[in-house]
């Protein structure tokens, strides 16, 4: 974050503190605008600091897109960024080209849908997206972000992203209908060495001074929540709320924990736990690792009267070549409020619950099989690679798969840092990690691979809607920009 932006952030913080009646308190969690109808989204440069931003309805706040299975997302995406960028991307000054990716949705990779290969808007150009959400899309939290190869990292760091909610999760966990829903988008504020504003921000989120993993470098970022540094989230003692959290950082991991509370998780990466296992509606977690791009949806209970609690990210050891990812406070739970009933109590979605359990014989046959494809992450001083290949936009597909089957892949990390693996259009079951059978196999669309480690996945390539050219890549977006990406053809 440039100095001007930091100063304005701090001004906002102090303004909020002045307005708050309670000593020591500060800003509350900002609300996010929502949109359901066709809408216009603009890519702009912030007039104060020149950084890329999304503008919606005259404000620089990306809306939450709400949609339902069987309907459409219609967005007119207008690139009003300057053709001369003040920001640097991996190959020099950014060109400010941009597009949209609908992360996690089981939709077509062909234009005008989730196509990040041929759809690209240069400054002055407009893209018109019409994305058909299938009837059996798992209802939950997804997100949209820009995906121009070589410029993804900077645009994502600048906050060019937003949440997507596919309605209908209440069919799997009806109790959330009566709870207040909160959408929390985790992004970044940058820290600069020897900068007084950075020091205050670092103090504010209590970046742990103790060594985290093998990194000795100073942390370069802290998390923000809906754009605020360590906001207060109102939740009365004993109140249950439904929190839907997306890690929209380009490269910070969030190992989420709420002091002395467990999170009752109902969905990961937009996928209700019950979707493939009707008997498993919720699962208790003390803490949960959200890789960049990961989502968790959980029931959170307000701590008992008088006990303070915070939402934190724990230290994540990113490996000897990884970036610092220290523990810090993301937000405080504010118990001074009354329980807030849901705005529309008793609302019930019209979408029927879809279940897609896999037979035991199918999963066990796949688990015993040799992988049909192996993804090998490597890196050196010149770049980042999948199967020794640095991505180029002119590449053909690295692999071609025929639609209709569940398929076993292995992802291997032959580097000394962590990498999150993501594939567009589908979810996968993570059933083995580092050669050991997972205690709790989970369906995800982004999974962390440990340094020197591996993950064995069952990918769902069954739906003909995904036909076309698509991508898989590391979701540390600097790595993706530097080549850790490859094409896949679904035919
Ligand atoms: Cu990576």
Coordinates of C-alpha atoms and ligand atoms in Angstrom, one line a residue:
X1 CA 0.0 0.0 0.0
X2 CA 1.4 3.4 -0.9
X3 CA 1.8 6.0 1.8
X4 CA -1.3 8.0 0.8
X5 CA -3.5 4.9 1.1
X6 CA -2.0 4.0 4.4
X7 CA -2.6 7.5 5.7
X8 CA -6.1 7.4 4.6
X9 CA -6.5 4.0 6.2
X10 CA -5.2 5.3 9.4
X11 CA -7.4 8.4 9.2
X12 CA -10.4 6.1 8.7
X13 CA -9.2 4.1 11.7
X14 CA -8.9 7.1 14.0
X15 CA -12.2 8.6 12.7
X16 CA -13.9 5.4 13.6
X17 CA -12.3 5.5 17.0
X18 CA -13.5 9.0 17.6
X19 CA -17.0 8.1 16.6
X20 CA -17.1 5.0 18.8
X21 CA -18.5 5.5 22.3
X22 CA -16.4 2.8 23.8
X23 CA -12.8 3.4 24.9
X24 CA -10.3 1.2 23.0
X25 CA -12.8 0.2 20.4
X26 CA -12.4 1.1 16.8
X27 CA -14.0 0.5 13.5
X28 CA -16.7 -2.1 13.0
X29 CA -16.7 -4.7 10.2
X30 CA -17.6 -2.8 7.0
X31 CA -20.7 -4.1 5.2
X32 CA -20.5 -5.0 1.6
X33 CA -22.9 -4.0 -1.2
X34 CA -24.7 -6.9 -2.9
X35 CA -25.9 -7.4 -6.4
X36 CA -28.2 -10.0 -8.0
X37 CA -29.2 -8.3 -11.3
X38 CA -27.1 -7.8 -14.3
X39 CA -24.6 -5.2 -13.4
X40 CA -21.6 -3.1 -14.5
X41 CA -18.2 -3.5 -12.9
X42 CA -15.4 -1.1 -13.7
X43 CA -11.7 -1.6 -13.4
X44 CA -10.2 1.8 -12.5
X45 CA -7.1 3.3 -11.1
X46 CA -7.7 4.8 -7.6
X47 CA -7.4 8.6 -8.0
X48 CA -5.4 8.9 -4.8
X49 CA -2.8 6.2 -5.2
X50 CA -3.1 5.0 -8.8
X51 CA -3.6 1.4 -7.8
X52 CA -6.0 -0.9 -9.6
X53 CA -9.5 -1.2 -8.1
X54 CA -13.0 -2.4 -8.9
X55 CA -15.7 0.3 -9.0
X56 CA -19.3 -0.5 -8.6
X57 CA -22.2 1.9 -8.3
X58 CA -19.8 4.9 -8.1
X59 CA -17.8 3.4 -5.2
X60 CA -14.6 1.5 -4.9
X61 CA -16.2 -1.5 -3.2
X62 CA -16.6 -4.7 -5.1
X63 CA -20.1 -6.1 -4.7
X64 CA -21.0 -9.5 -3.4
X65 CA -22.6 -11.3 -6.3
X66 CA -25.7 -13.4 -5.2
X67 CA -26.9 -16.0 -7.5
X68 CA -28.8 -19.3 -7.5
X69 CA -28.3 -22.7 -9.2
X70 CA -29.8 -22.7 -12.6
X71 CA -29.6 -18.9 -13.1
X72 CA -27.0 -16.6 -14.7
X73 CA -24.4 -14.1 -13.6
X74 CA -24.4 -11.2 -16.1
X75 CA -21.6 -8.7 -15.7
X76 CA -20.4 -5.9 -18.1
X77 CA -16.8 -5.5 -17.2
X78 CA -15.4 -2.1 -18.3
X79 CA -11.6 -1.6 -18.2
X80 CA -11.2 2.1 -17.4
X81 CA -7.6 1.7 -16.1
X82 CA -4.9 3.8 -17.5
X83 CA -2.9 2.5 -20.4
X84 CA 0.2 3.8 -18.6
X85 CA 0.5 2.1 -15.3
X86 CA 2.5 3.3 -12.3
X87 CA 2.6 -0.3 -11.0
X88 CA 5.1 -3.0 -11.8
X89 CA 4.2 -6.5 -12.8
X90 CA 6.5 -9.5 -13.4
X91 CA 7.8 -8.3 -16.8
X92 CA 8.0 -4.6 -16.1
X93 CA 5.3 -1.9 -15.9
X94 CA 1.8 -3.5 -15.8
X95 CA -0.1 -3.2 -19.0
X96 CA -3.4 -3.0 -17.1
X97 CA -5.0 -5.7 -19.1
X98 CA -7.8 -7.5 -17.2
X99 CA -10.6 -10.1 -17.2
X100 CA -12.6 -12.1 -14.6
X101 CA -12.4 -15.6 -13.3
X102 CA -15.3 -17.1 -11.4
X103 CA -13.3 -19.2 -9.0
X104 CA -14.8 -22.6 -8.0
X105 CA -17.9 -22.5 -10.2
X106 CA -18.7 -25.5 -12.3
X107 CA -19.2 -23.5 -15.4
X108 CA -18.1 -23.4 -19.0
X109 CA -14.5 -22.1 -19.7
X110 CA -15.7 -20.9 -23.1
X111 CA -16.5 -17.2 -23.9
X112 CA -18.6 -15.4 -22.7
X113 CA -18.4 -17.5 -19.5
X114 CA -15.4 -18.4 -17.3
X115 CA -12.8 -17.8 -20.1
X116 CA -9.6 -16.3 -18.9
X117 CA -7.6 -17.2 -22.0
X118 CA -9.3 -15.5 -25.0
X119 CA -11.3 -12.9 -23.1
X120 CA -9.0 -10.0 -22.2
X121 CA -9.8 -6.3 -21.9
X122 CA -7.0 -3.8 -22.6
X123 CA -7.6 -0.3 -21.2
X124 CA -10.7 1.2 -22.9
X125 CA -12.2 -2.2 -23.7
X126 CA -15.3 -4.0 -22.3
X127 CA -16.1 -7.6 -21.7
X128 CA -19.6 -9.0 -21.3
X129 CA -19.9 -12.1 -19.2
X130 CA -23.0 -14.3 -19.2
X131 CA -22.2 -17.3 -16.9
X132 CA -24.7 -20.1 -16.6
X133 CA -24.8 -21.6 -13.1
X134 CA -25.7 -25.3 -13.3
X135 CA -28.6 -26.7 -11.4
X136 CA -26.3 -28.9 -9.3
X137 CA -23.8 -26.2 -8.4
X138 CA -22.9 -26.8 -4.8
X139 CA -24.4 -23.8 -3.0
X140 CA -21.9 -21.8 -1.0
X141 CA -19.2 -19.2 -1.1
X142 CA -17.2 -18.6 -4.3
X143 CA -15.3 -15.6 -5.5
X144 CA -14.4 -13.6 -8.6
X145 CA -11.0 -12.1 -9.3
X146 CA -9.0 -10.9 -12.3
X147 CA -6.8 -13.5 -14.1
X148 CA -4.5 -11.8 -16.7
X149 CA -1.3 -13.9 -16.8
X150 CA 1.7 -11.8 -15.7
X151 CA -0.5 -9.2 -13.9
X152 CA -2.7 -11.4 -11.6
X153 CA -0.6 -10.8 -8.5
X154 CA -0.6 -7.0 -8.6
X155 CA -4.3 -6.8 -9.4
X156 CA -5.2 -9.3 -6.7
X157 CA -3.0 -7.4 -4.2
X158 CA -4.7 -4.2 -5.2
X159 CA -8.0 -5.8 -4.2
X160 CA -9.6 -6.5 -7.6
X161 CA -11.8 -9.4 -6.3
X162 CA -15.1 -10.0 -4.6
X163 CA -17.3 -12.7 -3.1
X164 CA -20.0 -14.8 -4.9
X165 CA -22.7 -16.5 -2.9
X166 CA -24.6 -19.3 -4.6
X167 CA -27.9 -19.5 -2.6
X168 CA -29.2 -22.7 -1.1
X169 CA -26.8 -23.8 1.6
X170 CA -29.7 -23.7 4.1
X171 CA -31.1 -26.9 2.4
X172 CA -28.1 -28.7 3.9
X173 CA -28.0 -26.9 7.2
X174 CA -31.4 -25.4 7.9
X175 CA -30.3 -23.8 11.2
X176 CA -28.3 -21.1 9.3
X177 CA -31.6 -19.6 8.1
X178 CA -32.2 -17.9 11.4
X179 CA -28.6 -16.7 11.9
X180 CA -27.0 -13.4 10.9
X181 CA -24.8 -14.0 7.9
X182 CA -21.5 -12.3 7.6
X183 CA -19.2 -12.3 4.6
X184 CA -15.5 -11.7 5.5
X185 CA -13.1 -11.0 2.6
X186 CA -9.4 -11.3 3.7
X187 CA -7.1 -9.1 1.7
X188 CA -3.7 -7.4 2.3
X189 CA -2.2 -4.2 3.5
X190 CA 1.5 -3.9 2.7
X191 CA 4.2 -3.1 5.2
X192 CA 7.4 -1.2 4.5
X193 CA 10.6 -1.4 6.5
X194 CA 11.3 1.6 8.8
X195 CA 8.0 3.2 8.0
X196 CA 6.1 4.6 11.0
X197 CA 2.6 3.9 9.5
X198 CA 3.6 0.3 8.8
X199 CA 4.9 -0.1 12.4
X200 CA 1.5 1.1 13.8
X201 CA -0.4 -1.3 11.5
X202 CA 1.9 -4.1 12.6
X203 CA 1.3 -3.3 16.2
X204 CA -2.4 -3.0 15.7
X205 CA -2.7 -6.6 14.5
X206 CA -0.1 -7.8 17.0
X207 CA 2.1 -9.5 14.5
X208 CA 3.8 -12.1 16.7
X209 CA 7.5 -11.2 17.3
X210 CA 8.4 -14.9 17.8
X211 CA 10.0 -16.6 14.9
X212 CA 7.4 -18.3 12.5
X213 CA 8.8 -21.3 10.6
X214 CA 12.2 -20.8 9.1
X215 CA 11.8 -17.3 7.9
X216 CA 13.9 -14.6 9.3
X217 CA 12.7 -11.9 7.0
X218 CA 10.3 -9.2 8.3
X219 CA 6.7 -9.7 7.4
X220 CA 5.6 -7.7 4.3
X221 CA 1.9 -7.8 4.8
X222 CA -0.9 -7.9 7.2
X223 CA -4.5 -9.1 6.6
X224 CA -7.4 -6.7 6.3
X225 CA -11.1 -7.9 6.7
X226 CA -13.5 -6.2 4.3
X227 CA -10.8 -3.6 3.8
X228 CA -10.4 -2.8 7.5
X229 CA -7.5 -3.4 9.7
X230 CA -8.6 -5.5 12.7
X231 CA -12.3 -4.5 12.8
X232 CA -14.8 -5.3 15.5
X233 CA -17.4 -8.0 14.7
X234 CA -20.6 -7.6 16.8
X235 CA -21.7 -11.0 18.2
X236 CA -23.7 -11.3 21.5
X237 CA -22.6 -13.8 24.1
X238 CA -24.0 -17.2 23.0
X239 CA -25.3 -15.8 19.7
X240 CA -24.7 -18.1 16.7
X241 CA -23.8 -16.4 13.4
X242 CA -23.0 -17.8 10.0
X243 CA -19.6 -16.6 8.8
X244 CA -18.5 -17.1 5.2
X245 CA -14.8 -16.3 4.8
X246 CA -12.7 -16.1 1.6
X247 CA -9.0 -15.7 1.6
X248 CA -8.6 -13.2 -1.3
X249 CA -4.9 -12.5 -0.6
X250 CA -2.6 -13.3 -3.6
X251 CA -0.2 -15.2 -1.3
X252 CA -0.8 -15.0 2.4
X253 CA -2.1 -18.2 4.1
X254 CA -4.7 -17.8 6.9
X255 CA -4.7 -20.5 9.5
X256 CA -7.9 -19.4 11.2
X257 CA -8.7 -19.7 14.8
X258 CA -11.2 -18.1 17.2
X259 CA -9.9 -17.8 20.8
X260 CA -11.3 -20.6 23.0
X261 CA -14.1 -21.4 20.4
X262 CA -14.6 -24.1 17.9
X263 CA -15.9 -23.3 14.4
X264 CA -18.7 -25.5 13.2
X265 CA -17.8 -25.9 9.6
X266 CA -20.5 -26.5 7.1
X267 CA -18.7 -25.9 3.8
X268 CA -15.2 -25.7 2.4
X269 CA -14.4 -24.0 -0.9
X270 CA -18.1 -23.5 -1.5
X271 CA -18.9 -27.2 -1.2
X272 CA -21.3 -28.2 1.7
X273 CA -19.7 -31.1 3.6
X274 CA -23.1 -32.9 3.1
X275 CA -23.0 -32.6 -0.7
X276 CA -21.0 -35.8 -1.1
X277 CA -21.9 -37.3 2.3
X278 CA -25.5 -36.6 3.4
X279 CA -24.7 -38.0 6.9
X280 CA -22.0 -35.4 7.5
X281 CA -23.6 -32.0 7.9
X282 CA -21.0 -30.2 10.0
X283 CA -17.6 -30.7 11.5
X284 CA -15.9 -29.1 14.5
X285 CA -12.6 -27.4 13.8
X286 CA -10.2 -25.7 16.4
X287 CA -8.4 -24.0 13.5
X288 CA -8.5 -24.3 9.8
X289 CA -5.9 -23.6 7.1
X290 CA -7.2 -21.4 4.3
X291 CA -4.7 -21.3 1.4
X292 CA -4.9 -18.2 -0.8
X293 CA -8.3 -18.6 -2.7
X294 CA -9.7 -21.0 -0.1
X295 CA -13.1 -20.5 1.6
X296 CA -14.7 -21.7 4.8
X297 CA -18.3 -21.3 5.9
X298 CA -18.8 -21.9 9.6
X299 CA -21.2 -21.4 12.5
X300 CA -19.5 -19.2 15.1
X301 CA -20.8 -18.8 18.7
X302 CA -20.3 -15.6 20.6
X303 CA -18.0 -16.1 23.6
X304 CA -19.5 -16.1 27.0
X305 CA -20.1 -12.7 28.7
X306 CA -17.0 -10.9 29.7
X307 CA -14.5 -13.1 27.8
X308 CA -12.7 -11.5 25.0
X309 CA -12.1 -13.3 21.8
X310 CA -10.4 -12.6 18.5
X311 CA -10.3 -14.1 15.1
X312 CA -6.6 -14.9 14.4
X313 CA -4.4 -16.3 11.8
X314 CA -1.7 -18.6 13.3
X315 CA 1.9 -18.9 12.2
X316 CA 2.1 -20.8 8.9
X317 CA 5.6 -22.2 8.1
X318 CA 5.9 -21.5 4.4
X319 CA 9.1 -23.5 4.1
X320 CA 12.8 -22.4 3.9
X321 CA 12.2 -20.6 0.5
X322 CA 8.8 -19.3 1.4
X323 CA 7.6 -15.9 2.5
X324 CA 7.0 -14.8 6.1
X325 CA 3.4 -15.7 7.2
X326 CA 3.4 -14.8 10.9
X327 CA 0.5 -15.0 13.4
X328 CA -1.7 -11.9 13.8
X329 CA -5.1 -10.8 14.9
X330 CA -7.6 -10.4 12.0
X331 CA -10.7 -9.1 14.0
X332 CA -12.1 -8.8 17.5
X333 CA -15.4 -10.3 18.5
X334 CA -17.4 -7.5 20.1
X335 CA -19.9 -8.8 22.8
X336 CA -21.4 -5.4 23.6
X337 CA -24.2 -5.8 21.0
X338 CA -27.6 -7.5 21.2
X339 CA -28.1 -10.6 19.3
X340 CA -29.0 -9.6 15.8
X341 CA -31.7 -11.7 14.2
X342 CA -31.3 -12.5 10.6
X343 CA -32.6 -9.8 8.3
X344 CA -35.0 -12.3 6.8
X345 CA -35.6 -14.9 9.5
X346 CA -37.0 -18.1 8.4
X347 CA -36.1 -17.5 4.7
X348 CA -35.9 -20.7 2.9
X349 CA -34.3 -21.1 -0.4
X350 CA -36.3 -22.5 -3.3
X351 CA -33.4 -24.6 -4.5
X352 CA -33.7 -28.3 -3.8
X353 CA -30.7 -29.9 -2.1
X354 CA -28.6 -32.0 -4.5
X355 CA -26.5 -34.8 -3.1
X356 CA -23.8 -36.6 -5.1
X357 CA -22.3 -39.4 -2.9
X358 CA -19.6 -41.5 -4.6
X359 CA -19.8 -45.2 -4.2
X360 CA -17.3 -46.8 -2.0
X361 CA -16.2 -49.2 -4.7
X362 CA -15.5 -46.3 -7.1
X363 CA -13.4 -44.3 -4.6
X364 CA -11.5 -47.3 -3.4
X365 CA -10.7 -48.4 -7.0
X366 CA -9.5 -44.9 -7.8
X367 CA -7.5 -44.7 -4.6
X368 CA -5.6 -47.9 -5.4
X369 CA -5.0 -46.9 -9.1
X370 CA -1.9 -45.3 -10.4
X371 CA -2.4 -41.5 -11.1
X372 CA -3.6 -40.7 -14.6
X373 CA -1.6 -37.5 -14.5
X374 CA 1.1 -36.1 -12.2
X375 CA 1.6 -32.3 -11.6
X376 CA 5.1 -31.6 -10.5
X377 CA 5.8 -28.1 -9.0
X378 CA 9.5 -26.9 -9.3
X379 CA 11.2 -23.6 -9.2
X380 CA 14.6 -22.0 -9.8
X381 CA 16.0 -18.5 -10.0
X382 CA 14.6 -18.0 -13.5
X383 CA 11.0 -19.0 -12.8
X384 CA 8.3 -21.4 -11.6
X385 CA 7.4 -24.6 -13.5
X386 CA 4.8 -27.4 -13.8
X387 CA 6.4 -30.5 -15.2
X388 CA 9.5 -28.5 -16.1
X389 CA 7.5 -26.2 -18.3
X390 CA 7.1 -22.4 -17.7
X391 CA 3.6 -21.3 -18.9
X392 CA 3.3 -19.3 -22.0
X393 CA -0.1 -18.0 -23.4
X394 CA 0.6 -19.6 -26.8
X395 CA 0.9 -23.1 -25.2
X396 CA -1.3 -25.9 -26.2
X397 CA -2.9 -28.1 -23.5
X398 CA -0.4 -29.9 -21.2
X399 CA -3.1 -32.6 -20.8
X400 CA -6.4 -33.5 -22.4
X401 CA -9.2 -35.3 -20.6
X402 CA -12.4 -36.8 -21.8
X403 CA -15.4 -35.7 -19.9
X404 CA -17.4 -38.3 -18.0
X405 CA -15.2 -39.7 -15.3
X406 CA -13.7 -39.2 -11.9
X407 CA -9.9 -39.2 -12.3
X408 CA -6.9 -39.8 -10.0
X409 CA -4.2 -37.1 -10.1
X410 CA -1.1 -36.6 -8.0
X411 CA 0.3 -33.2 -7.3
X412 CA 4.0 -33.1 -6.1
X413 CA 5.9 -30.2 -4.6
X414 CA 9.6 -30.5 -5.4
X415 CA 10.5 -27.1 -3.9
X416 CA 11.3 -25.7 -0.4
X417 CA 8.2 -23.7 0.0
X418 CA 4.4 -24.3 0.1
X419 CA 2.2 -24.0 -3.0
X420 CA -1.6 -24.1 -3.3
X421 CA -2.8 -26.1 -6.2
X422 CA -6.0 -24.9 -8.0
X423 CA -7.8 -26.1 -11.1
X424 CA -10.6 -24.2 -12.8
X425 CA -14.2 -25.5 -13.3
X426 CA -14.1 -28.5 -10.9
X427 CA -13.7 -29.6 -7.3
X428 CA -11.6 -32.6 -6.2
X429 CA -11.4 -34.9 -3.2
X430 CA -8.1 -34.7 -1.3
X431 CA -7.8 -38.2 0.0
X432 CA -4.1 -38.7 0.5
X433 CA -1.5 -36.1 1.6
X434 CA 2.2 -36.8 1.7
X435 CA 1.6 -40.4 1.0
X436 CA -0.8 -40.9 4.0
X437 CA -4.5 -41.4 3.8
X438 CA -6.3 -38.2 5.0
X439 CA -8.2 -38.5 8.3
X440 CA -10.9 -36.3 6.9
X441 CA -10.9 -36.4 3.1
X442 CA -12.3 -33.1 1.9
X443 CA -13.7 -31.8 -1.4
X444 CA -11.9 -28.6 -2.4
X445 CA -10.9 -26.5 -5.3
X446 CA -7.6 -25.2 -3.8
X447 CA -5.3 -27.3 -1.7
X448 CA -2.0 -26.6 0.0
X449 CA 0.9 -28.9 -1.0
X450 CA 3.7 -29.0 1.6
X451 CA 7.4 -28.5 0.7
X452 CA 8.7 -31.9 -0.6
X453 CA 5.1 -33.2 -0.2
X454 CA 2.3 -34.4 -2.4
X455 CA -1.5 -34.7 -2.6
X456 CA -3.5 -37.5 -4.3
X457 CA -6.8 -36.2 -5.6
X458 CA -10.0 -37.5 -7.2
X459 CA -11.1 -34.9 -9.7
X460 CA -14.7 -34.7 -10.8
X461 CA -14.5 -34.4 -14.6
X462 CA -18.0 -35.8 -15.1
X463 CA -20.0 -32.7 -16.1
X464 CA -20.2 -31.9 -19.9
X465 CA -20.7 -28.2 -19.0
X466 CA -16.9 -27.8 -18.5
X467 CA -15.9 -28.7 -22.1
X468 CA -13.2 -26.4 -23.5
X469 CA -9.8 -25.1 -22.7
X470 CA -9.1 -24.4 -19.0
X471 CA -6.2 -24.0 -16.5
X472 CA -4.6 -25.4 -13.4
X473 CA -2.0 -23.5 -11.5
X474 CA -0.3 -22.5 -8.2
X475 CA -2.5 -19.9 -6.4
X476 CA 0.4 -18.0 -5.1
X477 CA -0.2 -15.5 -7.8
X478 CA 3.4 -14.3 -8.2
X479 CA 4.3 -17.9 -9.0
X480 CA 1.4 -18.2 -11.4
X481 CA 2.5 -14.9 -13.1
X482 CA 6.0 -16.4 -13.4
X483 CA 5.0 -19.6 -15.1
X484 CA 3.5 -22.1 -12.6
X485 CA 0.4 -22.7 -14.7
X486 CA -0.7 -25.0 -17.5
X487 CA -3.7 -25.5 -19.8
X488 CA -6.0 -28.5 -19.7
X489 CA -8.4 -29.4 -22.5
X490 CA -11.7 -30.9 -21.4
X491 CA -13.3 -32.7 -24.4
Ligands
LIG1 CU1 3.5 -21.6 -6.0

